[in-house]
Coordinates of C-alpha atoms in Angstrom, one line a residue:
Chain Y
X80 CA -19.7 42.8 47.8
X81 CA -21.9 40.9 45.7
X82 CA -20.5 37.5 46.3
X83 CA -21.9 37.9 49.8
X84 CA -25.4 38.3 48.3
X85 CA -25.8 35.9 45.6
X86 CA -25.9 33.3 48.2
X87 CA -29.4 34.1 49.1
X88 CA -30.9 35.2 45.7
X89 CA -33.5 33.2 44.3
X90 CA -32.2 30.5 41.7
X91 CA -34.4 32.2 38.8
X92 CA -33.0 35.2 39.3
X93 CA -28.8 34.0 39.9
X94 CA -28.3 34.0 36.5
X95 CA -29.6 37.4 35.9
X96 CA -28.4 39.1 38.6
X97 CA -24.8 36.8 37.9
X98 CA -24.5 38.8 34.9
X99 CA -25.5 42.1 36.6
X100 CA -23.1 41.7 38.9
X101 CA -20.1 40.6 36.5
X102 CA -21.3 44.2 33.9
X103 CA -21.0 45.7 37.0
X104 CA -17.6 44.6 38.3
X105 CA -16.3 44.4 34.9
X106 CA -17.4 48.6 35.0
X107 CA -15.3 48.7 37.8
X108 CA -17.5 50.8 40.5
X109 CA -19.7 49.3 43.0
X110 CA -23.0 50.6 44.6
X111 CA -24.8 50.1 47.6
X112 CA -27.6 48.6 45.9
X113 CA -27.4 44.9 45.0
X114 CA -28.7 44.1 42.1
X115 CA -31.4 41.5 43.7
X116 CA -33.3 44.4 45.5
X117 CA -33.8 46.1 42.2
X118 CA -35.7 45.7 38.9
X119 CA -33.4 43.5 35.4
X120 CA -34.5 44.3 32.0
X121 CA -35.1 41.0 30.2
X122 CA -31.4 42.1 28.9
X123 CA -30.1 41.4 32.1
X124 CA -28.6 44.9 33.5
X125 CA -30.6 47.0 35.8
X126 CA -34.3 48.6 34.5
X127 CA -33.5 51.9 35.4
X128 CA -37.3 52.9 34.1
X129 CA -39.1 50.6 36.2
X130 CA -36.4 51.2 39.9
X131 CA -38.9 52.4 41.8
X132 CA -36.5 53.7 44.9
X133 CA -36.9 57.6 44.9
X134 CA -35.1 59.9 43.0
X135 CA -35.1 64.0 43.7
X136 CA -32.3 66.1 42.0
X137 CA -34.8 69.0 42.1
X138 CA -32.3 71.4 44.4
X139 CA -35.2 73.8 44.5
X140 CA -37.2 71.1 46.4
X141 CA -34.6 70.0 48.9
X142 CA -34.3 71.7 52.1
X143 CA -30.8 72.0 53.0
X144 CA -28.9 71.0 56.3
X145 CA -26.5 73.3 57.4
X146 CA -23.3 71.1 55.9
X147 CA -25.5 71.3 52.8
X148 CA -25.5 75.3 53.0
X149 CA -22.0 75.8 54.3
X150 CA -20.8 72.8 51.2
X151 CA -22.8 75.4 48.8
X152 CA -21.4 78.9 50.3
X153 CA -17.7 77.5 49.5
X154 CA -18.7 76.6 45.9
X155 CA -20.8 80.4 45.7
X156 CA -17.3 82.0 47.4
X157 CA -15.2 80.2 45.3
X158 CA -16.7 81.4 41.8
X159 CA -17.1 84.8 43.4
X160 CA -13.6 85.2 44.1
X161 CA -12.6 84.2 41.1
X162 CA -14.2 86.9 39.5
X163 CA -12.6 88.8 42.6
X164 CA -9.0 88.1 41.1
X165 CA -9.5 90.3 38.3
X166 CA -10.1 93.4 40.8
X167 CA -7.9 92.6 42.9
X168 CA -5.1 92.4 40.4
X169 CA -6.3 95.9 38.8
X170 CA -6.0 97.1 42.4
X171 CA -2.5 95.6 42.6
X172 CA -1.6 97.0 39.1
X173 CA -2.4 100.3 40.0
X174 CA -1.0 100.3 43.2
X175 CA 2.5 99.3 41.5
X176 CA 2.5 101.8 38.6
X177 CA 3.8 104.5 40.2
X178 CA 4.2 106.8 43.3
X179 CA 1.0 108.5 41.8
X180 CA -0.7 105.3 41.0
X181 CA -0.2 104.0 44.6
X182 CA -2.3 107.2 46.2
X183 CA -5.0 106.8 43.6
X184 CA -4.9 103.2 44.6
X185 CA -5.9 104.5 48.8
X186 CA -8.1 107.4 47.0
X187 CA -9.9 104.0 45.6
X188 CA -10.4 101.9 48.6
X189 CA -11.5 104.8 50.3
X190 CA -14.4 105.1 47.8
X191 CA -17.6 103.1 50.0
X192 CA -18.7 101.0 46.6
X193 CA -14.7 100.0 46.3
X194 CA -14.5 99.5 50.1
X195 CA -17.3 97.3 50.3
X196 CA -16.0 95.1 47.1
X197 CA -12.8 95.0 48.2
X198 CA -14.4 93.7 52.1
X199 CA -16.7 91.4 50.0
X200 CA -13.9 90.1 47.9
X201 CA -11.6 89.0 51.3
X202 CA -14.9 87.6 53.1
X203 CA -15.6 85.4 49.8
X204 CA -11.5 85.0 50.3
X205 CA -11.9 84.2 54.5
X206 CA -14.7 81.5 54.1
X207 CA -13.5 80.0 51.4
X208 CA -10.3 79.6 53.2
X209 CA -12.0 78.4 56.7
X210 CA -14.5 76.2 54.4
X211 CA -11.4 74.8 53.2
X212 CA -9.6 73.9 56.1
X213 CA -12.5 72.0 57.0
X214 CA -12.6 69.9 54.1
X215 CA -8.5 69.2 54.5
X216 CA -9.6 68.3 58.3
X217 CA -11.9 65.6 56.9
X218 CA -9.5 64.4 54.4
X219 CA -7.8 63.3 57.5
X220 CA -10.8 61.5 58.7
X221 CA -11.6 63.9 61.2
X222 CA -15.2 64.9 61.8
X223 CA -16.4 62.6 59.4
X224 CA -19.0 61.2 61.0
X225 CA -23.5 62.7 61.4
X226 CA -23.2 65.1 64.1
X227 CA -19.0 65.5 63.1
X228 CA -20.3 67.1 59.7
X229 CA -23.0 69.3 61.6
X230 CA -20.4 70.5 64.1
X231 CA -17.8 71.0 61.8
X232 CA -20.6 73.2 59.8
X233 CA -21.5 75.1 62.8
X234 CA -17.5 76.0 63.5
X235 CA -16.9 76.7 59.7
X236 CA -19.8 79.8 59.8
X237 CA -19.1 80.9 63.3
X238 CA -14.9 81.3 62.9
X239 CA -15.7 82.9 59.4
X240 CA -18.5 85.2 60.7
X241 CA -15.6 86.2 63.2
X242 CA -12.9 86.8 60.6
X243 CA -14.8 88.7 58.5
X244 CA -16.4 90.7 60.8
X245 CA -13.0 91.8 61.6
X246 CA -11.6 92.7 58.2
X247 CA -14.6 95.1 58.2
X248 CA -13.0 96.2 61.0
X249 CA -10.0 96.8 59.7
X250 CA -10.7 98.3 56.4
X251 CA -13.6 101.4 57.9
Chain N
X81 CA -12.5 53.8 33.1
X82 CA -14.6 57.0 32.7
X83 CA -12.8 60.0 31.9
X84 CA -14.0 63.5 31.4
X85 CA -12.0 65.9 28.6
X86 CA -13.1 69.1 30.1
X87 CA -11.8 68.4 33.6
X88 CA -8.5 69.7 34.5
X89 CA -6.6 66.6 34.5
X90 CA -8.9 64.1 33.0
X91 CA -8.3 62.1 36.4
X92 CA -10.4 62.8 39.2
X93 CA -8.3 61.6 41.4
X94 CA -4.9 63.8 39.9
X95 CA -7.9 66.7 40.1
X96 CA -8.2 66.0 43.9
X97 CA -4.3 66.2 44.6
X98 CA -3.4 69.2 42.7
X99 CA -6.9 70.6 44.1
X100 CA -5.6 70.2 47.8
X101 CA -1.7 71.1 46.8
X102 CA -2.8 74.2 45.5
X103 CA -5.0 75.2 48.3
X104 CA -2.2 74.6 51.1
X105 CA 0.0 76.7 49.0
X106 CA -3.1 79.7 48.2
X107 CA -3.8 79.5 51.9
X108 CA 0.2 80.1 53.0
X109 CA 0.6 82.8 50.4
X110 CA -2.5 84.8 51.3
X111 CA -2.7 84.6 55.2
X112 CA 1.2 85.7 54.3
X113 CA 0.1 88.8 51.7
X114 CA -3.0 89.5 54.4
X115 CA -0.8 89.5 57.2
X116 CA 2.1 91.8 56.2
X117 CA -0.8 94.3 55.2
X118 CA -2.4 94.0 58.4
X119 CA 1.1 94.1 60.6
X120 CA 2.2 97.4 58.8
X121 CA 0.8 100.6 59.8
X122 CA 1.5 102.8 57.3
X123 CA 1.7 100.8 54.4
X124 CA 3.6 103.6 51.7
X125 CA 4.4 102.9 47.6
X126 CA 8.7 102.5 48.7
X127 CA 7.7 99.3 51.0
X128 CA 5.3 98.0 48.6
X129 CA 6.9 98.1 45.6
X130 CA 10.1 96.5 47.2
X131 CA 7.4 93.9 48.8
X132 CA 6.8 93.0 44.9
X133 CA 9.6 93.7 42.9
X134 CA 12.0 91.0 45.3
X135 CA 12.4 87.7 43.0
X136 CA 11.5 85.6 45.8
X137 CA 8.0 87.7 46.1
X138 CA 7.6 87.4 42.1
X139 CA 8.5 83.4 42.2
X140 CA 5.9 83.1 45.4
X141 CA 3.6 85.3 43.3
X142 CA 3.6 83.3 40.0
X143 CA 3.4 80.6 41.3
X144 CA 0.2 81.7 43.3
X145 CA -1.6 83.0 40.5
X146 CA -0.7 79.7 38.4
X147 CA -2.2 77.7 41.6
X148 CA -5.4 79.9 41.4
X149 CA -5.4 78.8 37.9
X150 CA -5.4 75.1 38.7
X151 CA -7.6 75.4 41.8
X152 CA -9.8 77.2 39.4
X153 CA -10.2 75.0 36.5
X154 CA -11.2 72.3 39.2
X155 CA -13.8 74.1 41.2
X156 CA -15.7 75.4 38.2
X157 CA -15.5 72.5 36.5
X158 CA -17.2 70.5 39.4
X159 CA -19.9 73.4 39.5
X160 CA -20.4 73.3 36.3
X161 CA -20.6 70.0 35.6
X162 CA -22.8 69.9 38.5
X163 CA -25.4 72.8 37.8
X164 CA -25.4 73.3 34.1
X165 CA -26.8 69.9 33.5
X166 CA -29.4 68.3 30.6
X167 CA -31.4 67.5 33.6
X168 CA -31.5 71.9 34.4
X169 CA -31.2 73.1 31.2
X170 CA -32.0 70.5 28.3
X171 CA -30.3 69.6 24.9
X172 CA -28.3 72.7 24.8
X173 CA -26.9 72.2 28.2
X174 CA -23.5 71.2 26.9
X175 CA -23.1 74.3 24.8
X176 CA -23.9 75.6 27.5
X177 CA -21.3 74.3 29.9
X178 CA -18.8 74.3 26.9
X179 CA -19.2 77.8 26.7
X180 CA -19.1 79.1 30.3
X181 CA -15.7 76.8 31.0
X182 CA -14.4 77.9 27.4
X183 CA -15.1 81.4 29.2
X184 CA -13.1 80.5 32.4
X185 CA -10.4 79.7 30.7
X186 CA -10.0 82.4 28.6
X187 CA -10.5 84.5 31.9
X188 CA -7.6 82.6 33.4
X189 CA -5.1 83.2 30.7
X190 CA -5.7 86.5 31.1
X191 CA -5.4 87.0 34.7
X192 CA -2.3 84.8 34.3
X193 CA -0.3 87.1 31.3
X194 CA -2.2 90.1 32.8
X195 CA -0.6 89.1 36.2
X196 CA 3.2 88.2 34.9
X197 CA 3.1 92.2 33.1
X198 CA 2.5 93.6 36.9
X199 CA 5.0 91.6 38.6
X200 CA 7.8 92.2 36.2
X201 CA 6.5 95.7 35.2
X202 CA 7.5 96.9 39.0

């Protein structure tokens, strides 16, 4: 990539931005940023002090888009059922024990609190699942695209909205 | 090349296979689990404890909860590496981080003897 641009770099700055580009290629990763466009250190790799483009990290700042918020829901599922795991296999010990052990087991899930964990543990479950489809989807270069990303966004809530609407359903 | 010690196989891109073998595989197993529950009516202790003590269901079961495992590690090492940051928490963000995956871990050795006890305890 950068061969393309050192054509039209000022001759001070080819040597500089030569070496740059060799540190970088030698690191092995590229970026989208040539290094003409942005500040050297008299050391010859990029000033990362004085690079003036903008830099916000601060998540509390950023308003999100909706692939942003349904990207962050399958991380928040994903944590959440894995703290789910450990009810679900107490549910599933219990539940095997014994004849006993299996009606104390329904006497459980009949229990609202239990109910509700157990409904919020399989709509973690469900979107993570749908959330994850999506992102197989686009492994296959499918919906990769502005608006591909915001649709794809829309179906993920609307199809997990759905499914979990009907394991409540199911469970009351 | 950059790797990371904490991740699960100090390889992003072994982490993204194993990530996306194990989420087929957790996808087949629980739409299968979910869906004999919802297609039998009367679900009774006789049918359920055959369901899980057949080898098949054990082997498909194992290797579920080793894939939930796997899956794990990856996910919550991309949050945490993500979230509990220097630029979030400061110097004693990588305690920090050491200490919740440390955690997870732990957590997932557990689920994983906890879970071999229940399968061949049926």
């Amino acid at each position: 990539m950068y061969s393309m641009h050192q054509e039209t770099i000022l001759p001070a700055q080819v040597t500089q931005a030569g070496i740059a580009s060799v540190i970088k290629q030698i690191g092995g990763f590229t970026t989208d940023h040539p290094p003409k466009t942005r500040p050297l250190a008299p050391h010859g790799k990029i000033d990362s002090v004085n690079d003036k483009r903008p830099k916000n990290l601060d998540l509390s700042t950023i308003r999100f888009p909706l692939p942003a918020i349904t990207s962050i829901l399958h991380r928040i599922s994903g944590v959440f059922i894995f703290a789910g795991v450990g009810v679900v296999l107490w549910l599933l010990n219990e539940s095997l024990s014994s004849q006993d052990g299996f009606a104390r087991t329904l006497q459980w899930l009949d229990m609202p609190l239990v109910k509700l964990l157990v409904w919020a543990i399989v709509a973690g479950l469900l979107y993570h699942l749908v959330a994850g489809i999506k992102h197989l989807v686009m492994d296959m270069g499918i919906g990769e695209t502005l608006s591909g990303a915001q649709s794809g966004a829309r179906l993920v809530l609307v199809v997990s909205i759905i499914l979990i609407a009907l394991a409540g359903v199911w469970l009351w | 090349m950059v790797t990371n010690v904490t991740s699960f196989g100090r390889s992003g891109l072994y982490d993204w296979v194993v990530q996306r073998f194990t989420a087929v595989y957790l996808a087949i197993y629980f739409i299968g689990v979910l869906g004999f529950l919802a297609l039998t009516p009367e679900l009774n202790f006789a049918t359920w404890s055959a369901l899980f003590s057949a080898t098949w269901m054990r082997i498909a079961s194992l290797a579920a909860l080793v894939a939930i495992c796997a899956h794990a590690w990856i996910g919550l090492w991309t949050v945490a590496t993500d979230y509990l940051t220097t630029d979030l928490l400061g110097g004693a963000a990588t305690v920090i981080r050491i200490g919740f995956q440390s955690i997870c871990v732990i957590v997932m050795f557990i689920y994983l003897v906890w879970g071999i006890q229940i399968l061949w305890g049926v």
